[in-house]
GROMACS .gro file of C-alpha atoms in nm:
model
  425
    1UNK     CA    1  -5.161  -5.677   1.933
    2UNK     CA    2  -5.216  -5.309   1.865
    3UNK     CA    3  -5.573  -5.308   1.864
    4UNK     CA    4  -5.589  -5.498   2.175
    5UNK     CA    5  -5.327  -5.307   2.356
    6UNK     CA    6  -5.545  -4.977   2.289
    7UNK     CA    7  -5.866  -5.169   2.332
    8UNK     CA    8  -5.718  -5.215   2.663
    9UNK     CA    9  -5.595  -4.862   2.756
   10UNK     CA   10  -5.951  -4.719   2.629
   11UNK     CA   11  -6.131  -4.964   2.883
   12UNK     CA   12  -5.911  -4.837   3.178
   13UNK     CA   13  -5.963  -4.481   3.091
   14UNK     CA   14  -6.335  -4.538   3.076
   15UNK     CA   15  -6.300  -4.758   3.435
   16UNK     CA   16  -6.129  -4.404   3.598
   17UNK     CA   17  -6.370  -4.175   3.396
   18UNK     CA   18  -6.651  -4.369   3.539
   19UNK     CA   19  -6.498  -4.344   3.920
   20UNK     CA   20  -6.440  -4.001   3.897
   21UNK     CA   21  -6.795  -4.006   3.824
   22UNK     CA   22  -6.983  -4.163   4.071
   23UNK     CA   23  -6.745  -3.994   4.350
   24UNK     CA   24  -6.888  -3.646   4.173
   25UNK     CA   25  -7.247  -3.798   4.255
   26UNK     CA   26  -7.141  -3.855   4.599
   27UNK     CA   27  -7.042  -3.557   4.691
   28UNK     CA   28  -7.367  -3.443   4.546
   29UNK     CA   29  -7.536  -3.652   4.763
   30UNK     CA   30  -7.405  -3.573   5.091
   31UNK     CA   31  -7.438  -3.264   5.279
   32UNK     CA   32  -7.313  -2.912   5.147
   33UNK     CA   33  -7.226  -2.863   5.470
   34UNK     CA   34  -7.012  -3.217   5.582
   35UNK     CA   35  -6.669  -3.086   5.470
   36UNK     CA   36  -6.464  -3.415   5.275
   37UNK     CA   37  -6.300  -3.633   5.506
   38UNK     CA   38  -6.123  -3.958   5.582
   39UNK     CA   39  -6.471  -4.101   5.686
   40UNK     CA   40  -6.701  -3.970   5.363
   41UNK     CA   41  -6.449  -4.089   5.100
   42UNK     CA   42  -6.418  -4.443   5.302
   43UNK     CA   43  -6.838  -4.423   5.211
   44UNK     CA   44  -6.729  -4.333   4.872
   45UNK     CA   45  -6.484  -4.619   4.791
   46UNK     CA   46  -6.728  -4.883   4.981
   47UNK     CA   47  -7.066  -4.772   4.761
   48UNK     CA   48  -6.886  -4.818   4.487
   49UNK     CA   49  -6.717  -5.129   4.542
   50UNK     CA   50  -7.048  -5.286   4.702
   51UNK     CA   51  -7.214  -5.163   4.376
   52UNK     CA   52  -7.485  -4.935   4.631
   53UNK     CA   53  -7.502  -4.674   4.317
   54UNK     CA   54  -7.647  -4.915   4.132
   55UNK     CA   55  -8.005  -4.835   4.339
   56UNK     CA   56  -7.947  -4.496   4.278
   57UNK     CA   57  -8.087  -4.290   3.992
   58UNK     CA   58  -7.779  -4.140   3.815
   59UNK     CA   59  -7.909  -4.226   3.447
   60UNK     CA   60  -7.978  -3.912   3.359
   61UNK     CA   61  -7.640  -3.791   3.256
   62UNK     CA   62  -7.487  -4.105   3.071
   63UNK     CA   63  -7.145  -4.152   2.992
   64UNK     CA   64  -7.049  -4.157   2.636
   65UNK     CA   65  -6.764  -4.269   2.433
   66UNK     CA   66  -6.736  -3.875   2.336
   67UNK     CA   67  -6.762  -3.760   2.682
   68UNK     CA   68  -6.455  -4.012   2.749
   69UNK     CA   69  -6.213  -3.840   2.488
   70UNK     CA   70  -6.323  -3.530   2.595
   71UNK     CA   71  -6.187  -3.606   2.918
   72UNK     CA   72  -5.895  -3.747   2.834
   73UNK     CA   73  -5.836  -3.445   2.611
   74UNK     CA   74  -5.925  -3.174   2.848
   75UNK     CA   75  -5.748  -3.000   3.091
   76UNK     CA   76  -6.012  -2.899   3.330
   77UNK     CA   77  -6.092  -3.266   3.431
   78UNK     CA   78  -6.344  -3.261   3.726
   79UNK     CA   79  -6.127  -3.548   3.845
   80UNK     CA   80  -5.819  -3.377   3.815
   81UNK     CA   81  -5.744  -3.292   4.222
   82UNK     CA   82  -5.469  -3.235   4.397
   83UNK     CA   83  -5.446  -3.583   4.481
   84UNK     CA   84  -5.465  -3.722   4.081
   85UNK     CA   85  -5.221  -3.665   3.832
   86UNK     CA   86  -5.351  -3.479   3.492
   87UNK     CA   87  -5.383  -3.664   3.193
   88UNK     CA   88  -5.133  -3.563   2.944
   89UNK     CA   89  -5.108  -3.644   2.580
   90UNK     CA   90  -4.936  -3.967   2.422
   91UNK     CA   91  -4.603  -3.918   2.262
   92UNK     CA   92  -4.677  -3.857   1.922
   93UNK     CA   93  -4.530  -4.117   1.642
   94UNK     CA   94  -4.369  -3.917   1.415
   95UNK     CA   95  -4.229  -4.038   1.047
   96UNK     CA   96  -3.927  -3.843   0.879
   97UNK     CA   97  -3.871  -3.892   0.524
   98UNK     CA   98  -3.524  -3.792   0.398
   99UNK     CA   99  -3.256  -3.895   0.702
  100UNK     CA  100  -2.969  -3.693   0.603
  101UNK     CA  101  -2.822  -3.465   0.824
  102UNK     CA  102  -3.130  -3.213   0.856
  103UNK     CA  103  -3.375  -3.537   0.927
  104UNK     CA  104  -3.044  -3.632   1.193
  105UNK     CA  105  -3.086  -3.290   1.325
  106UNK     CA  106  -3.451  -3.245   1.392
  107UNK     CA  107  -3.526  -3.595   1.529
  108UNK     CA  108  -3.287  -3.527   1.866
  109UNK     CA  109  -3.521  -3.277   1.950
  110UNK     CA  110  -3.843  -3.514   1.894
  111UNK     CA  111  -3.644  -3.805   2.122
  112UNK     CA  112  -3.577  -3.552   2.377
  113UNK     CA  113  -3.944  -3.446   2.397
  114UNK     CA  114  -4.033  -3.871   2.466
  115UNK     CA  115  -4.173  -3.862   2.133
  116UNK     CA  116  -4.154  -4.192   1.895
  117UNK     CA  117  -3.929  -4.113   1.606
  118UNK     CA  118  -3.947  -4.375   1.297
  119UNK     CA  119  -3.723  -4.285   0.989
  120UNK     CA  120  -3.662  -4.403   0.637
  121UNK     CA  121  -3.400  -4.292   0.403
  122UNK     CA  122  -3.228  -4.397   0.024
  123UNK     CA  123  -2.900  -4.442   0.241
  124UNK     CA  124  -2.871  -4.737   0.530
  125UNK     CA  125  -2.865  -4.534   0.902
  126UNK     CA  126  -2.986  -4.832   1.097
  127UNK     CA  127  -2.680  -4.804   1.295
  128UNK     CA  128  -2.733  -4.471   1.364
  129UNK     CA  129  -3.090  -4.525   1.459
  130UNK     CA  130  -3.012  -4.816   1.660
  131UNK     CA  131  -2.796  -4.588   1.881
  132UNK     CA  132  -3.023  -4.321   1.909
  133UNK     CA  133  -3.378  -4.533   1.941
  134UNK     CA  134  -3.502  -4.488   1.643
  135UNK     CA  135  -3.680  -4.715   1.432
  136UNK     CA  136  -3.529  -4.729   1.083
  137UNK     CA  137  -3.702  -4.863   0.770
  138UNK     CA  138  -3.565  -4.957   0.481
  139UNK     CA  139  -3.820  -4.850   0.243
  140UNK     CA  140  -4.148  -4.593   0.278
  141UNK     CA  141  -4.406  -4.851   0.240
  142UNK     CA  142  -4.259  -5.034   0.549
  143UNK     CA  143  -4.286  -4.686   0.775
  144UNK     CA  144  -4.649  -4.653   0.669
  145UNK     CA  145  -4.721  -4.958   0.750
  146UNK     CA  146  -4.689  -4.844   1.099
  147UNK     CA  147  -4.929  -4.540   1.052
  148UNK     CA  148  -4.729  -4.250   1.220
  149UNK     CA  149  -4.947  -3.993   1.370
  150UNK     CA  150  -4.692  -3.707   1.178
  151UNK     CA  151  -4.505  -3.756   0.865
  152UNK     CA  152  -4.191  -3.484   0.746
  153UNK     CA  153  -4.098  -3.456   0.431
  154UNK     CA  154  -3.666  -3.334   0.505
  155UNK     CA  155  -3.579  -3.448   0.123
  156UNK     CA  156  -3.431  -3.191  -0.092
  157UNK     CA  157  -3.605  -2.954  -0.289
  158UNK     CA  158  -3.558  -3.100  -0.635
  159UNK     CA  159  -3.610  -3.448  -0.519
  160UNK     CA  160  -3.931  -3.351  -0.277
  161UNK     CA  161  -4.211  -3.441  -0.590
  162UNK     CA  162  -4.114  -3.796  -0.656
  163UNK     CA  163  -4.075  -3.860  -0.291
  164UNK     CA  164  -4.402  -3.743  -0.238
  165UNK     CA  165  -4.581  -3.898  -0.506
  166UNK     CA  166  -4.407  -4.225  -0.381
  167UNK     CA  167  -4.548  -4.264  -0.077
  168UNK     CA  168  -4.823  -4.564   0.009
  169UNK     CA  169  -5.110  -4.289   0.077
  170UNK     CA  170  -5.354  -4.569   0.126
  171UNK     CA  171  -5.170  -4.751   0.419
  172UNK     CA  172  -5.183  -4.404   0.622
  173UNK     CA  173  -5.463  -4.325   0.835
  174UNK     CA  174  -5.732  -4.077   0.674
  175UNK     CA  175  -5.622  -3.814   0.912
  176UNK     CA  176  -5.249  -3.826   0.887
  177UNK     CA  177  -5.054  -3.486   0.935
  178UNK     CA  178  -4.754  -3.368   0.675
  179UNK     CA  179  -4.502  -3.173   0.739
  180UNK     CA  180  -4.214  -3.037   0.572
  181UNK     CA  181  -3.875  -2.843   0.633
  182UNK     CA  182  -3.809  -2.681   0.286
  183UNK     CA  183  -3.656  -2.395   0.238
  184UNK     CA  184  -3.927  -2.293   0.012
  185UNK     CA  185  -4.306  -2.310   0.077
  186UNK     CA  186  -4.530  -2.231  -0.223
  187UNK     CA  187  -4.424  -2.523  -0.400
  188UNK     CA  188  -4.429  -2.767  -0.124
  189UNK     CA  189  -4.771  -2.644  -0.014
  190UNK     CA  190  -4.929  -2.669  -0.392
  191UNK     CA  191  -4.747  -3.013  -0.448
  192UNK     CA  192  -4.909  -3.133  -0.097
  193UNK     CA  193  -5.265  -3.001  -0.153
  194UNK     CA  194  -5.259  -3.162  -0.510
  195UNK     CA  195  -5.153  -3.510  -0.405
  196UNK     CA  196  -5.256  -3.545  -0.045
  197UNK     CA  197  -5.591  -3.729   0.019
  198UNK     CA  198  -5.857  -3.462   0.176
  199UNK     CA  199  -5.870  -3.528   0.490
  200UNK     CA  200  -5.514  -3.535   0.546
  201UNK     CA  201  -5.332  -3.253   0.753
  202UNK     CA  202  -5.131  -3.035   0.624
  203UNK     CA  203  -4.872  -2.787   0.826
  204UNK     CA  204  -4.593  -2.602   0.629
  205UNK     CA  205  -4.275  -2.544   0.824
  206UNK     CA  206  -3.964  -2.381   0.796
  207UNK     CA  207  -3.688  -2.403   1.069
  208UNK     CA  208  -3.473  -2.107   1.015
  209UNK     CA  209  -3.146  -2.257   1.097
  210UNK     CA  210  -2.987  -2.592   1.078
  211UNK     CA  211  -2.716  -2.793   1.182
  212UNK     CA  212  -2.419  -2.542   1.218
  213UNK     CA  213  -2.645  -2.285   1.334
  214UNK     CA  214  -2.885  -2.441   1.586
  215UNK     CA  215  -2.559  -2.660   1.737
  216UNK     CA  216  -2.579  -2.472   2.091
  217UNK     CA  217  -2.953  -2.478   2.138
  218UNK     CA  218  -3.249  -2.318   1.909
  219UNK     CA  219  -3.355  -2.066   2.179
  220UNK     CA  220  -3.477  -1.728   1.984
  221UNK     CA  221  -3.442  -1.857   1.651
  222UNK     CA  222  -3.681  -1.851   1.444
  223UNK     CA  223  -3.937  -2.099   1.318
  224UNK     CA  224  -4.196  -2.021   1.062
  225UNK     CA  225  -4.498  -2.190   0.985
  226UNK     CA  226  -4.853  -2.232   0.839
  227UNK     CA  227  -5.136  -2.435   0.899
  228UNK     CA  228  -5.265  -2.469   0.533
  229UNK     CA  229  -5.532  -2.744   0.642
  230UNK     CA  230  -5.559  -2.889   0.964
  231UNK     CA  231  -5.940  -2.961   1.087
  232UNK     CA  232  -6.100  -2.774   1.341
  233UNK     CA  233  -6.169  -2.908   1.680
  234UNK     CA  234  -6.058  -3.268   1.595
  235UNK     CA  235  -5.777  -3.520   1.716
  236UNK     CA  236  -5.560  -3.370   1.390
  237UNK     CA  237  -5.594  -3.030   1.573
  238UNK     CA  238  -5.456  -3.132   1.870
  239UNK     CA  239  -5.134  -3.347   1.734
  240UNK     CA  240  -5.092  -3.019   1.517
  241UNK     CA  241  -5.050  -2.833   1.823
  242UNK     CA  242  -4.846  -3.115   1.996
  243UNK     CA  243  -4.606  -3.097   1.715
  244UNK     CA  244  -4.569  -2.729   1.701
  245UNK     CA  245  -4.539  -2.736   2.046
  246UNK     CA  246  -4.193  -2.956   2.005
  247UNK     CA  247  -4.055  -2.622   1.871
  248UNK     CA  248  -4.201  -2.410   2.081
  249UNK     CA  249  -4.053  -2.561   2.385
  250UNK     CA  250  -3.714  -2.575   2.204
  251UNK     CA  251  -3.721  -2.234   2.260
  252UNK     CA  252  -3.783  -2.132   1.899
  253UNK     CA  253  -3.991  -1.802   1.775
  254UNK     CA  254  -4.269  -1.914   1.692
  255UNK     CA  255  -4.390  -1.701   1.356
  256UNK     CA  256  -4.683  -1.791   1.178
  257UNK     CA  257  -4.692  -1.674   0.828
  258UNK     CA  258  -4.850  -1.763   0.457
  259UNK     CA  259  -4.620  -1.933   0.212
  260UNK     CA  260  -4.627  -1.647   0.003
  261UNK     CA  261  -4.469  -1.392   0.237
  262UNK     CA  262  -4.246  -1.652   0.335
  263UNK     CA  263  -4.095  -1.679   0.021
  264UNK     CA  264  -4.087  -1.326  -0.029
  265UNK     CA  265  -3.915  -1.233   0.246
  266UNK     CA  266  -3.674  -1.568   0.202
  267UNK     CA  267  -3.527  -1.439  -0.150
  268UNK     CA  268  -3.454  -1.084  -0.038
  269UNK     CA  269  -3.224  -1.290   0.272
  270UNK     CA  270  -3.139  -1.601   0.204
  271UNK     CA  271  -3.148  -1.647  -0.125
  272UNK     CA  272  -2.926  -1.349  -0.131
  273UNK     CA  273  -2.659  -1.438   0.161
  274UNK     CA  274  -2.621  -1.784  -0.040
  275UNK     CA  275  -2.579  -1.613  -0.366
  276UNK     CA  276  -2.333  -1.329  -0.197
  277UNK     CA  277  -2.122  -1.614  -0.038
  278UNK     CA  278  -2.157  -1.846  -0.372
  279UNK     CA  279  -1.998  -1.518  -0.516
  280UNK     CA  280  -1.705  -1.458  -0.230
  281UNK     CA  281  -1.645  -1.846  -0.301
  282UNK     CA  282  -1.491  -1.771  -0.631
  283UNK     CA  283  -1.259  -1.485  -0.512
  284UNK     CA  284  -1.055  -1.734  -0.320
  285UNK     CA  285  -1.058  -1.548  -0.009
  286UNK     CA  286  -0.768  -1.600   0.306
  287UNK     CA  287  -0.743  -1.514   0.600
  288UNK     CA  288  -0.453  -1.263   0.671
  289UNK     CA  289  -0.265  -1.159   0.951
  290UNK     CA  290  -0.468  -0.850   0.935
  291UNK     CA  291  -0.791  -0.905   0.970
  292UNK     CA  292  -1.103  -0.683   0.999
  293UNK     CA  293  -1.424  -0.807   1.192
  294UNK     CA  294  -1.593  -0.721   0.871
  295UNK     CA  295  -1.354  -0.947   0.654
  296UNK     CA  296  -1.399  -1.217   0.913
  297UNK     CA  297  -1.788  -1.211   0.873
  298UNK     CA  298  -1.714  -1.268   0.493
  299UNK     CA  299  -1.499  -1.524   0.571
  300UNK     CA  300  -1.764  -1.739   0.814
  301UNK     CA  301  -2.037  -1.661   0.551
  302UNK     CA  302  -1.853  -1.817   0.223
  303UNK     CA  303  -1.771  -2.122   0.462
  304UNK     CA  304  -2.115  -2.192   0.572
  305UNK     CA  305  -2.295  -2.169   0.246
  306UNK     CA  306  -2.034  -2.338   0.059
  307UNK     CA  307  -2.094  -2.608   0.299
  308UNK     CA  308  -2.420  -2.687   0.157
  309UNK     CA  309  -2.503  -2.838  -0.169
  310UNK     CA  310  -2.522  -2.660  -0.494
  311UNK     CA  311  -2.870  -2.824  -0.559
  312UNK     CA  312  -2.953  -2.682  -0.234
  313UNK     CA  313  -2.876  -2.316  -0.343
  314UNK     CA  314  -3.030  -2.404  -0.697
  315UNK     CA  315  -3.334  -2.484  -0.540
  316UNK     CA  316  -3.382  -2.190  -0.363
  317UNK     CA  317  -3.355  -2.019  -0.720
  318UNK     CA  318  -3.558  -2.267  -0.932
  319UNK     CA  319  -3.845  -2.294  -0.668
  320UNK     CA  320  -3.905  -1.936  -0.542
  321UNK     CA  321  -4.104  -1.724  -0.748
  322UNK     CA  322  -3.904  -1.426  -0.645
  323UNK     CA  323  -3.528  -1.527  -0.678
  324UNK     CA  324  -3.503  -1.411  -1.000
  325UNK     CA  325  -3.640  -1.111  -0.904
  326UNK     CA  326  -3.386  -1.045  -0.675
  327UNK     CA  327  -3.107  -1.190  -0.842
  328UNK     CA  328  -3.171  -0.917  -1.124
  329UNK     CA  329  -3.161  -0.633  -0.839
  330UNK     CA  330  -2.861  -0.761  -0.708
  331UNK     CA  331  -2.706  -0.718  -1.081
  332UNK     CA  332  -2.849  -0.378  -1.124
  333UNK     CA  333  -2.690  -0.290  -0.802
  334UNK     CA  334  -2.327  -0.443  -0.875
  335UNK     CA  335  -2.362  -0.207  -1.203
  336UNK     CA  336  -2.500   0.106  -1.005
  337UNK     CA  337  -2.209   0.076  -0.771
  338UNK     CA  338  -1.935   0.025  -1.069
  339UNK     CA  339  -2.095   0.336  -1.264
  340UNK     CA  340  -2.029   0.570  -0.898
  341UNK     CA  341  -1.717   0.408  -0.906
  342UNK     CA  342  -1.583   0.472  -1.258
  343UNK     CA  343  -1.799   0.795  -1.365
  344UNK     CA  344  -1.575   0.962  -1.041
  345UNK     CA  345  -1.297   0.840  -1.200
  346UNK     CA  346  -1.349   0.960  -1.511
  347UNK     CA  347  -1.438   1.259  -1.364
  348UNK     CA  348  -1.093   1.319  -1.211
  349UNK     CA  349  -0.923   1.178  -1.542
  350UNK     CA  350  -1.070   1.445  -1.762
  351UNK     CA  351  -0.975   1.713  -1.560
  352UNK     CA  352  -0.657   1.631  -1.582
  353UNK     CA  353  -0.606   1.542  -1.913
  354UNK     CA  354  -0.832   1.745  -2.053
  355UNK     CA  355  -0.856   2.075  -1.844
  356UNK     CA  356  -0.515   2.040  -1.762
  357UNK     CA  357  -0.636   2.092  -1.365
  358UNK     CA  358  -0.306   2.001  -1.164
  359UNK     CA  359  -0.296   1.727  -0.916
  360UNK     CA  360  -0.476   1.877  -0.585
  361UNK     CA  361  -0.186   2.057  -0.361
  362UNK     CA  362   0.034   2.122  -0.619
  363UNK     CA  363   0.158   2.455  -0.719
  364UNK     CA  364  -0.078   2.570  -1.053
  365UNK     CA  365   0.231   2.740  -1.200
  366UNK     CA  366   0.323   2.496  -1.473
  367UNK     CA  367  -0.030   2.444  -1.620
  368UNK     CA  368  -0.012   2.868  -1.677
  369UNK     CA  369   0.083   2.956  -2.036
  370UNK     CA  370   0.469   3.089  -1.996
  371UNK     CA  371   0.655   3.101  -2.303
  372UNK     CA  372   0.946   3.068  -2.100
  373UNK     CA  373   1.104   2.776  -2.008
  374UNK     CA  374   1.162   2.628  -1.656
  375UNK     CA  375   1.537   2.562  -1.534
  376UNK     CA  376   1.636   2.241  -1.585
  377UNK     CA  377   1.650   2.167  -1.203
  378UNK     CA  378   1.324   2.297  -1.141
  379UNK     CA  379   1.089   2.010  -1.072
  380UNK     CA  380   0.788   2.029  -1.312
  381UNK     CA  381   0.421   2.035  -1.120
  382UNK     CA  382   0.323   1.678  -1.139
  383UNK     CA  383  -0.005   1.572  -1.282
  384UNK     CA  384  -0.245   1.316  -1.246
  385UNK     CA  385  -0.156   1.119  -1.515
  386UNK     CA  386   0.169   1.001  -1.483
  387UNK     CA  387   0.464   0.898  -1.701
  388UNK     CA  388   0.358   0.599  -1.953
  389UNK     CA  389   0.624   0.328  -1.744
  390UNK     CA  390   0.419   0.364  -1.408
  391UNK     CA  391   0.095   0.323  -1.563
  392UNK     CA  392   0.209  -0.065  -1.687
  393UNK     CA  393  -0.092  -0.180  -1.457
  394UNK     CA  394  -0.337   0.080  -1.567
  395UNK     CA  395  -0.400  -0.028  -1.954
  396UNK     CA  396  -0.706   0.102  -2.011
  397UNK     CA  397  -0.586   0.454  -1.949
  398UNK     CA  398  -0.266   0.463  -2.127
  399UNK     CA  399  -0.086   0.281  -2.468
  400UNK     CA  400   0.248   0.054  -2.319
  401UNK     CA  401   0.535   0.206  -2.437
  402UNK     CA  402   0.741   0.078  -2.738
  403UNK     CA  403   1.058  -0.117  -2.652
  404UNK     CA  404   1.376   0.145  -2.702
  405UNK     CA  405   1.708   0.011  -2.784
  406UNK     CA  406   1.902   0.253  -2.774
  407UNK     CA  407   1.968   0.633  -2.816
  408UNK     CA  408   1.891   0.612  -3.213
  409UNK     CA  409   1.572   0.471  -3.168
  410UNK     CA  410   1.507   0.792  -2.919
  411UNK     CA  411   1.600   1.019  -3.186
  412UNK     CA  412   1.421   0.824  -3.482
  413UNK     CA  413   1.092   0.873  -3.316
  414UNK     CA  414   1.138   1.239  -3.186
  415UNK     CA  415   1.256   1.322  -3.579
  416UNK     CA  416   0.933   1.165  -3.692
  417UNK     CA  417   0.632   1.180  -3.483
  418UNK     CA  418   0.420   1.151  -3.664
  419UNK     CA  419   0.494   0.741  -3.705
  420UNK     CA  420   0.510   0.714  -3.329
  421UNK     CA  421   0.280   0.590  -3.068
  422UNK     CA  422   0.082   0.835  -2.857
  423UNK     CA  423   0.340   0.809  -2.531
  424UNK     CA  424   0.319   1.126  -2.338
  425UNK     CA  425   0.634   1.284  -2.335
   0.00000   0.00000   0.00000
């Protein structure tokens, strides 16, 4: 039914083709100088329906099956007036693999566009598809059946090589297009070109948001991708650009770019906001009634990368040559910024301790050497350190004090210091 229905459409495109035509010879026949009217295309329409042409020599330009898709594929049809309507591309049938909530996400845009989505998944969403006209197939070998023009890989990262290697290459056609969504490309581009059939397409893609962040519309955001093999003024060519094009009117940024600098430049951002927020995750962070706009942003960026899957943020480790790299920075920084941190401090500590430097504002008149003693009700010149039972929180800086009873245990240790703990006094 397939064949025949094309069979069909090709015959009626070749029927208008041909009229366009033999009105183009009759205009080339008439006068330059006899401006188109009611009366010359009324000639028009009657030669050719009498079949007049027929004893006129117009063999010397014949009309091929080429020059027919050419046509069809062209803009610039001669036939193409302002009385015609131009010949626009068919809806593209497009195949996503993987209908979880990325798959869910994408395929709105395709339906809005009038494209035909299909979809097949581990998990049942006919209902969903049923409600949003889509076809749904319960296994992969049923969707190729149907030989979609585009097929996207939205699986996960660590599951994307035995989905691949699953699929029924042989019940594609020879110039099928892949595409995928992964937030990595190297590997999906080396595991495509390894399995893939020559003469399939090949387009890497990554959409640089998703379902929280593209909610209100993708205008402006980003969308990276890269034609790794996708022939040259063919039919593939042309759906490549039709499916591109589905992002492109979405309003996305277009930015072509190689795997490799993809990845690069995907570890030193997202690799890193996912491992930051992973991090924040385990502080237990709340929201007080005091609230910076900074805090906030910390806040909105643990809760939307704890909101995706752990094997999700592993795979952006395990399958991106440069996460490790950067993972490593990131520790080296942590330790940089503890070293400013504590070196200052110790800094400040031995000068107090050491030098005896008093606290800054203070009178300098107790750290002078006075062999006479201050009254009683003189306040002593306070110091950085301070007494032993205020530094109960600061352990690394001071011994706790020992437990005293009573008066006699005062005494005991002042008679004997040398059996006492090192509590400044």
């Amino acid at each position: 039914m397939a064949s025949a229905a094309a069979a069909g459409a090709a015959a009626a495109a070749a029927s208008s083709l041909l009229t366009c035509h033999y009105k183009a010879q009759t205009q080339a026949i008439l006068p330059h100088n006899s401006a188109p009217n009611s009366t010359s295309t009324a000639f028009t329409n009657s030669c050719i329906r009498s079949g007049k042409f027929k004893k006129v020599k117009l063999q010397s330009v014949p009309v091929k099956r080429t020059h027919i898709l050419n046509q069809l594929c062209s803009s610039s049809d001669p036939c193409v007036g302002s009385d015609s309507t131009t010949i626009e591309s068919p809806p593209l049938r497009i195949g996503i693999i993987g209908f979880g909530n990325f798959g869910q996400f994408i395929s709105k845009a395709f339906k809005r566009q009038g494209h035909i989505v299909l979809a097949t998944s581990r998990s049942d969403y006919s209902d969903y598809c049923q409600h949003h006209g889509i076809e749904f197939y319960s296994n992969i070998d049923a969707l190729c059946e149907e030989q979609p023009d585009v097929i996207v890989v939205c699986s996960s990262i660590l599951s994307t090589e035995t989905v691949v290697r699953g699929i029924p290459m042989h019940k594609l056609r020879s110039d099928t297009i892949f595409a995928d969504v992964l937030s990595v490309k190297q590997f999906p581009r080396n595991l495509f070109l390894e399995v893939l059939p020559p003469g399939f397409g090949l387009v890497c893609t990554h959409p640089m948001f998703g379902p929280e962040s593209g909610k209100h519309g993708w205008a402006g955001l980003p969308f990276v991708h890269d034609k790794v093999r996708i022939a040259k003024d063919t039919v593939q060519e042309q759906r490549c650009a039709q499916f591109l094009s589905i992002f492109e009117q979405e309003g996305c940024t277009m930015v072509e770019m190689s795997c490799e600098e993809h990845d690069r430049h995907a570890a030193g951002s997202q690799f890193i906001t996912h491992t930051i927020g992973r991090i924040l995750s385990h502080l237990n962070l709340e929201s007080t009634p005091i609230n910076t706009k900074g805090y906030e942003t910390l806040l909105q960026l643990t809760e939307n990368t704890v909101s995706d899957s752990f094997d999700l943020y592993y795979g952006l480790f395990m399958y991106n040559v440069n996460a490790t790299e950067q993972i490593e920075n990131l520790d080296r920084a942590f330790e940089t910024v503890k070293q400013k941190l504590f070196g200052r401090l110790h800094d400040i500590l031995r000068k107090q301790i050491v030098e005896r430097v008093p606290l800054q504002g203070t009178s300098s008149s107790a750290s002078s050497s006075s062999s006479t003693k201050a009254p009683r009700d003189q306040k002593q010149t306070p110091y950085f350190l301070p007494s032993s039972q205020k530094m109960k929180d600061l352990s690394s800086f001071a011994m706790p004090p020992l437990p005293r009873e009573n008066k006699e245990d005062v005494n005991l240790a002042a008679s004997h210091p040398n059996e006492t703990s090192l509590v400044p006094r």
